[in-house]
Amino acid sequence: MGKKLGYAAFAALIMLICLIPSLGMLLPSQGEAGGNQTLASAPALRDGEGNLNRNYLSQMLDYLEDNYFLRQKMITGWSALNAKLLRSSITEDVVLGSEGWLYFGDTLEDYTGTNPMTEYEIASAAHNLALMGEYCESQSTSFLFTLAPNKNSLYPEHMPDLPRNDVRSNAERLAECLARKRVEYLDLFALFRERPETLYFQTDSHWNSQGAALAADALNEALNMGRTTRYFDAHFRPELVHKGDLYDMLYPAGDGLDTDWTYCGDALQFEYDAPIRSAENLTIMTHGQGDHSLLMFRDSFGNLLYPYMADSSRAALFSRAPDYRLDLIPEREADRVVVELVERNIRYLIQNVPLMPAPSRSIGSFDWKAVDFAVPMERNADKLPGYILVTGTLPVVPDPDTAVYLDGFEAFRLENGGFAAYIPEDALGENDPAVYFTSDGVSCVSGYTEPEGEWRASLKEVQK
């Protein structure tokens, strides 16, 4: 009898422990943070129009999965146990390095040289930047592109021992292609490697405040902003104040802090045109003490960079929108445009379409070969007034240095053979424009029919 009671008590204890995460949700809100994750909110029974929420059950499951009692503390404890005993990370987003260093998992392909961009993809990224630079020049605006290096590109000594392919990085290949196309490019890799200081956080994927100051000085010099800045040469005070984004992914309930080198130079003299919630705002507008108006497209590396750039600009707009809104140049009277992008996201350049009119081109001088394939296209008139965004996909592999024309307009080149161009509404008829490009060394135009010939046979081979 006593043994049975013992078994029953043990089973009840195990069941109670299993019920703690659910029963704990009945207590008043514990205010647990989601670390670097956005947690699902409790769903409503009715939507905004008063109708029954048909997704209520699935949304409730998401809510329960994200908000069960002690969730963040359990994740933190499990992560710490794995890191301590097994030297392993519980999430593929974070790579455990030596001496407490953490690296972002999305940079592993760049670091190991696996899945590099193709020659056509690199050439397309450079091609798109060249079109952006050309448009800026037509607006009497200077254009500059720069890459923020991945942390393990600058500080690989703490990375785990991983096999690496002996290939040139996407960043190196892109820089060479930009040089051939004469696109203004600021090489931050060489700049940061020259410095003996550690300019990135130990438990974060980004540069610290001192690294941001170094990048700002280099950008201002390359942009010829009218005055020389020396933010990096100012005094910086080490302070244990930063919560690393990678640390937050591993230990959402942890209280560990990283050292930031806090800027202690002359006060940055700029003001916000409108209040912001945080440095993560999609749009930040400022006015400062500089001579020029800046339009800067940036990512999370701009969180610590933008205050310096705001200080050195007369007016500035910092945008995190995925499509680069070059149409804002006249509205902002911008005479300087910067695109800052982290190394791991170079593919963004062939995944998003900048908002700008497609450049007009003369295509009559080419010896075009008429072929009988069709290129299905889509049209969208939502974003650029007076223009239609025409998108499609080429049916064959184009040559790396080809241009893609839609009648008399040059298109941006996207991944997987895609293309896109903002074409004036009055230049489009009911029928889709003909597509001109080269593949396998042959210049071709879609929308026509010809007898079976050598080019069509070659086309079929490429399609295979």
XYZ file of C-alpha atoms in Angstrom:
464
model
C 0.000 0.000 0.000
C 2.770 2.394 0.942
C 4.604 1.662 -2.300
C 1.463 2.406 -4.342
C 0.971 5.692 -2.541
C 4.591 6.558 -3.264
C 4.132 5.841 -6.974
C 0.947 7.897 -7.023
C 2.640 10.811 -5.258
C 5.567 10.651 -7.700
C 3.202 10.595 -10.695
C 1.244 13.528 -9.236
C 4.459 15.485 -8.727
C 5.553 14.894 -12.326
C 2.115 15.917 -13.601
C 2.191 19.057 -11.451
C 5.617 19.990 -12.802
C 4.335 19.483 -16.364
C 1.324 21.678 -15.632
C 3.362 24.566 -14.182
C 3.932 26.304 -17.577
C 0.175 26.239 -18.295
C -1.152 26.924 -14.794
C 1.328 29.750 -14.370
C -0.381 31.634 -17.176
C -3.342 32.138 -14.814
C -1.153 34.310 -12.595
C -0.848 38.066 -13.211
C 1.440 38.904 -16.145
C 5.054 38.194 -15.335
C 6.279 40.724 -17.897
C 8.738 38.307 -19.460
C 10.636 39.801 -22.340
C 10.911 37.975 -25.611
C 14.639 38.444 -25.937
C 15.359 39.245 -29.559
C 12.018 37.708 -30.568
C 8.588 39.253 -31.049
C 6.145 37.169 -29.015
C 2.643 36.427 -30.262
C -0.138 38.486 -28.655
C -3.350 37.071 -27.220
C -5.892 36.810 -30.061
C -9.306 38.437 -30.067
C -12.539 36.500 -30.658
C -13.651 39.080 -33.204
C -11.738 41.022 -35.857
C -11.752 44.775 -36.342
C -15.045 44.638 -38.241
C -16.829 42.693 -35.503
C -16.791 39.372 -37.326
C -15.706 36.123 -35.713
C -11.967 35.618 -35.931
C -11.617 32.491 -38.076
C -7.947 32.191 -37.170
C -8.603 32.315 -33.431
C -7.517 28.739 -32.655
C -4.252 28.890 -34.614
C -3.470 32.314 -33.150
C -4.214 30.988 -29.655
C -1.792 28.097 -30.215
C 0.889 30.599 -31.264
C 0.153 32.685 -28.187
C 0.366 29.704 -25.814
C 3.589 28.499 -27.442
C 5.243 31.896 -27.028
C 3.901 32.872 -23.594
C 3.745 29.843 -21.337
C 4.877 30.459 -17.758
C 8.657 30.740 -17.238
C 9.281 30.183 -20.966
C 12.141 32.668 -21.276
C 13.821 31.425 -18.088
C 13.559 27.815 -19.245
C 15.089 28.690 -22.626
C 17.872 30.614 -20.914
C 18.656 27.764 -18.529
C 18.617 25.137 -21.276
C 20.839 27.298 -23.472
C 23.332 27.877 -20.660
C 23.445 24.133 -19.916
C 24.152 23.279 -23.562
C 26.806 25.968 -23.880
C 28.529 24.929 -20.659
C 28.482 21.147 -20.972
C 28.269 20.504 -24.717
C 29.760 23.683 -26.183
C 26.779 23.879 -28.497
C 24.158 26.498 -29.315
C 20.457 25.662 -29.053
C 19.703 27.883 -32.072
C 21.267 27.834 -35.516
C 21.112 31.642 -35.510
C 23.976 31.860 -33.005
C 27.456 30.354 -33.306
C 29.442 29.873 -30.091
C 32.976 31.177 -30.391
C 35.864 31.031 -27.954
C 36.299 33.316 -24.934
C 32.616 34.259 -24.856
C 32.423 35.494 -28.436
C 29.182 34.950 -30.350
C 28.665 35.093 -34.110
C 25.543 35.302 -36.268
C 24.630 32.018 -37.956
C 23.546 33.795 -41.159
C 27.195 34.712 -41.813
C 28.408 31.097 -41.988
C 27.947 30.796 -45.749
C 30.158 33.836 -46.292
C 32.696 32.612 -43.742
C 32.989 29.056 -45.071
C 32.616 29.974 -48.730
C 29.616 27.710 -49.266
C 26.817 28.654 -51.665
C 28.590 31.715 -53.122
C 26.657 33.985 -55.449
C 26.984 33.139 -59.121
C 28.866 35.312 -61.570
C 25.548 36.509 -62.985
C 24.207 37.384 -59.517
C 27.292 39.397 -58.591
C 27.221 41.171 -61.949
C 23.495 41.880 -61.493
C 24.048 43.403 -58.037
C 26.747 45.682 -59.462
C 24.547 46.470 -62.474
C 21.677 47.575 -60.211
C 23.943 49.797 -58.147
C 25.296 51.321 -61.369
C 21.742 52.185 -62.468
C 21.101 53.778 -59.083
C 24.299 55.787 -59.354
C 23.387 56.906 -62.851
C 19.978 58.111 -61.699
C 21.525 60.016 -58.776
C 23.965 61.671 -61.162
C 21.030 62.747 -63.367
C 19.620 64.447 -60.259
C 22.958 66.196 -59.543
C 23.335 63.965 -56.486
C 26.441 62.082 -55.342
C 26.006 58.330 -54.827
C 28.037 56.042 -52.545
C 27.714 52.356 -51.697
C 29.365 50.595 -48.771
C 29.304 47.194 -47.097
C 29.419 46.685 -43.331
C 31.672 43.634 -42.855
C 30.394 40.507 -41.123
C 31.997 40.207 -37.690
C 33.794 36.975 -38.556
C 35.252 38.597 -41.686
C 37.190 40.956 -39.402
C 37.600 38.876 -36.230
C 37.745 35.184 -37.226
C 40.147 34.187 -34.444
C 37.306 33.280 -32.065
C 35.308 31.270 -34.609
C 35.065 27.481 -34.169
C 37.256 25.348 -36.423
C 35.083 24.909 -39.516
C 36.029 23.659 -42.997
C 36.344 26.571 -45.396
C 36.334 26.570 -49.187
C 39.144 28.407 -50.894
C 36.919 30.822 -52.805
C 36.844 34.581 -53.049
C 34.095 36.195 -51.031
C 30.976 37.756 -52.495
C 32.125 41.104 -51.096
C 35.507 40.935 -52.853
C 33.960 39.939 -56.164
C 31.303 42.645 -55.917
C 33.928 45.304 -55.150
C 35.865 44.363 -58.292
C 32.713 44.465 -60.404
C 31.792 47.883 -58.993
C 35.252 49.175 -59.869
C 34.806 48.046 -63.481
C 31.440 49.811 -63.615
C 32.886 52.896 -61.895
C 30.391 52.831 -59.061
C 31.562 54.783 -56.016
C 32.311 52.209 -53.307
C 33.775 52.679 -49.820
C 35.853 49.682 -48.690
C 35.261 49.349 -44.945
C 36.975 45.939 -44.835
C 40.418 47.446 -45.435
C 39.671 50.377 -43.130
C 38.662 48.219 -40.148
C 41.480 45.699 -40.650
C 44.019 48.503 -40.328
C 42.846 49.304 -36.793
C 44.301 47.479 -33.753
C 41.146 48.128 -31.692
C 38.285 45.652 -31.514
C 35.474 47.629 -33.092
C 32.665 45.061 -32.886
C 30.755 43.793 -29.863
C 31.671 40.446 -28.342
C 28.068 39.212 -27.982
C 26.427 41.229 -30.772
C 26.647 40.973 -34.564
C 27.324 44.705 -35.078
C 30.073 47.250 -34.713
C 30.229 49.212 -31.467
C 29.960 52.997 -31.122
C 33.651 53.457 -31.834
C 33.404 51.326 -34.971
C 30.397 53.353 -36.103
C 32.427 56.541 -35.600
C 35.225 55.161 -37.792
C 32.713 54.318 -40.530
C 31.092 57.771 -40.246
C 34.407 59.589 -40.695
C 35.167 57.505 -43.783
C 31.698 58.101 -45.248
C 31.944 61.839 -44.708
C 35.335 61.953 -46.387
C 34.168 59.871 -49.361
C 31.009 61.977 -49.718
C 32.933 65.250 -49.489
C 30.456 66.524 -46.915
C 32.089 69.924 -46.702
C 33.921 69.490 -43.420
C 36.320 66.934 -42.019
C 34.956 64.957 -39.092
C 37.077 63.321 -36.418
C 34.508 61.349 -34.442
C 36.802 58.333 -34.181
C 39.642 60.418 -32.723
C 37.449 61.618 -29.844
C 37.598 60.124 -26.354
C 35.546 56.942 -25.874
C 34.709 55.579 -22.427
C 34.192 51.827 -21.926
C 30.849 51.106 -20.280
C 29.105 47.815 -19.565
C 25.782 48.963 -21.003
C 24.973 46.998 -24.175
C 22.649 43.978 -24.422
C 24.000 41.970 -27.357
C 21.477 40.777 -29.941
C 23.146 37.341 -30.163
C 23.249 37.044 -26.368
C 19.548 37.911 -26.315
C 18.784 35.096 -28.752
C 20.544 32.550 -26.547
C 19.640 33.888 -23.119
C 16.350 35.853 -23.378
C 16.032 36.067 -19.586
C 19.728 36.701 -19.016
C 21.110 39.933 -17.600
C 24.571 39.833 -19.179
C 25.858 43.061 -20.709
C 28.537 43.807 -23.288
C 31.030 46.664 -23.250
C 30.370 49.599 -25.552
C 32.874 52.384 -26.095
C 30.668 55.396 -25.474
C 31.400 58.542 -27.480
C 32.595 61.373 -25.219
C 33.611 63.947 -27.819
C 31.883 67.204 -28.675
C 28.125 66.888 -28.404
C 26.437 65.732 -31.607
C 24.379 68.703 -32.732
C 21.293 67.462 -34.521
C 17.566 67.390 -33.860
C 14.808 65.030 -34.941
C 12.180 66.357 -37.337
C 9.697 63.988 -35.684
C 9.959 61.883 -32.508
C 11.216 58.322 -32.911
C 10.534 55.218 -30.831
C 14.029 53.777 -31.260
C 16.965 53.489 -33.630
C 15.001 50.667 -35.304
C 12.500 53.145 -36.783
C 11.780 52.530 -40.452
C 12.331 56.237 -41.144
C 14.352 58.787 -39.157
C 14.535 62.434 -40.253
C 16.962 64.930 -38.735
C 18.589 68.303 -39.276
C 22.101 69.109 -38.091
C 25.100 71.365 -38.594
C 26.406 70.176 -41.976
C 26.238 71.687 -45.454
C 24.516 68.906 -47.401
C 21.227 67.031 -47.491
C 21.674 63.284 -47.036
C 19.426 60.401 -48.087
C 20.772 57.222 -46.507
C 19.447 53.705 -46.945
C 20.700 51.577 -44.099
C 20.165 48.397 -42.111
C 20.701 47.605 -38.423
C 24.343 48.703 -38.675
C 22.928 52.192 -39.058
C 21.544 52.133 -35.498
C 24.822 53.422 -34.075
C 25.953 55.098 -37.299
C 23.100 57.478 -38.021
C 23.691 59.953 -35.116
C 27.146 60.778 -36.481
C 25.804 61.179 -40.024
C 22.910 63.312 -38.738
C 25.403 65.595 -36.978
C 27.428 66.102 -40.153
C 24.413 66.763 -42.448
C 22.253 69.831 -42.882
C 19.247 67.543 -43.289
C 19.063 63.769 -43.386
C 16.571 60.985 -43.957
C 17.603 57.493 -42.843
C 15.480 54.688 -44.262
C 15.303 50.967 -43.473
C 12.712 50.276 -46.181
C 13.616 47.250 -48.338
C 13.091 49.193 -51.574
C 15.501 52.098 -51.981
C 13.295 55.147 -52.505
C 15.381 57.243 -54.850
C 12.158 59.030 -55.777
C 12.641 60.961 -52.508
C 15.688 62.813 -53.873
C 13.719 65.819 -55.223
C 11.412 65.976 -52.190
C 14.341 65.940 -49.771
C 16.542 68.111 -52.031
C 19.182 65.464 -51.332
C 22.594 66.030 -52.846
C 24.168 62.981 -51.184
C 22.844 59.396 -51.317
C 24.361 56.475 -49.387
C 23.437 52.792 -49.483
C 24.851 50.879 -46.493
C 24.337 47.116 -46.453
C 25.817 44.352 -44.310
C 28.000 41.837 -46.130
C 25.746 38.858 -45.447
C 22.844 40.551 -47.256
C 24.430 41.328 -50.622
C 21.673 39.278 -52.229
C 19.211 42.001 -51.173
C 20.542 43.971 -54.141
C 18.950 41.476 -56.529
C 15.808 40.828 -54.484
C 14.347 44.340 -54.174
C 13.524 46.959 -56.797
C 14.662 50.553 -56.143
C 11.956 53.169 -56.633
C 13.194 55.169 -59.610
C 12.220 55.555 -63.268
C 13.854 53.043 -65.594
C 16.537 54.753 -67.724
C 15.606 55.277 -71.360
C 17.863 53.489 -73.858
C 18.333 53.256 -77.607
C 18.252 49.614 -78.680
C 18.349 50.028 -82.451
C 22.107 49.551 -82.791
C 22.110 45.886 -81.697
C 21.900 42.949 -84.087
C 18.922 41.377 -82.336
C 17.977 37.765 -83.054
C 14.206 37.231 -83.086
C 13.156 34.177 -81.083
C 9.751 32.720 -80.406
C 9.624 32.449 -76.604
C 7.213 34.498 -74.526
C 8.099 36.265 -71.265
C 5.059 36.466 -68.957
C 4.967 39.775 -67.112
C 3.078 41.417 -64.284
C 2.208 45.075 -63.801
C 1.825 47.026 -60.572
C 0.950 50.704 -60.235
C 1.013 51.111 -56.455
C 4.309 52.761 -55.545
C 5.624 55.305 -58.075
C 2.961 57.734 -59.361
C 2.860 57.944 -63.147
C 4.839 54.713 -63.565
C 4.030 51.031 -63.875
C 6.307 48.425 -62.318
C 6.769 45.735 -64.957
C 8.280 42.473 -63.697
C 9.009 39.114 -65.277
C 11.464 36.248 -65.526
C 13.744 35.371 -68.420
C 13.292 31.814 -69.695
C 17.015 31.222 -70.209
C 20.242 31.961 -68.375
C 21.425 35.436 -69.473
C 25.059 36.374 -69.960
C 26.624 37.993 -66.850
C 27.243 41.330 -68.558
C 23.951 41.523 -70.433
C 21.536 44.387 -70.088
C 17.814 43.638 -70.043
C 15.679 46.083 -72.009
C 11.902 46.367 -72.038
C 11.431 48.093 -75.376
C 13.379 51.341 -74.841
C 13.903 51.047 -71.067
C 16.629 49.288 -69.088
C 15.498 47.014 -66.256
C 16.952 46.034 -62.918
C 18.209 42.452 -62.889
C 16.857 40.262 -60.100
C 17.656 36.772 -58.836
C 16.611 33.641 -60.741
C 16.563 35.497 -64.044
C 14.029 38.070 -62.880
C 13.844 41.652 -64.077
C 11.880 44.764 -63.109
C 11.504 48.319 -64.342
C 9.344 51.335 -63.550
C 8.099 52.423 -66.981
C 6.013 55.569 -67.661
C 2.319 54.750 -67.962
C 2.032 56.550 -71.303
C 4.889 54.468 -72.751
C 3.091 51.157 -72.195
C 0.515 49.758 -74.546
C -1.958 46.975 -73.938
C 0.590 44.376 -74.968
C 3.659 43.596 -72.874
C 6.892 45.209 -74.071
C 9.409 43.104 -75.967
C 12.345 41.891 -73.913
C 15.882 42.350 -75.248
C 18.934 40.618 -73.726
C 21.824 38.350 -74.616
C 22.302 34.689 -73.731
C 25.026 32.335 -74.884
C 26.564 35.265 -76.752
C 23.435 35.845 -78.872
C 21.411 39.064 -78.732
C 17.726 38.181 -78.760
C 14.307 39.739 -78.545
C 11.146 37.984 -77.423
C 7.718 37.937 -78.986
C 8.467 36.807 -82.537
C 8.538 33.532 -84.470
C 11.279 32.160 -86.719
C 11.978 28.779 -88.323
C 13.880 26.143 -86.353
C 17.515 27.204 -86.342
C 20.831 27.091 -84.542
C 19.817 29.702 -81.950
C 16.602 27.888 -81.021
C 18.534 24.646 -80.580
C 20.992 26.482 -78.325
C 18.059 28.003 -76.419
C 16.624 24.560 -75.713
C 19.977 23.384 -74.356
C 20.175 26.335 -71.982
C 16.617 25.718 -70.789
C 17.529 22.149 -69.842
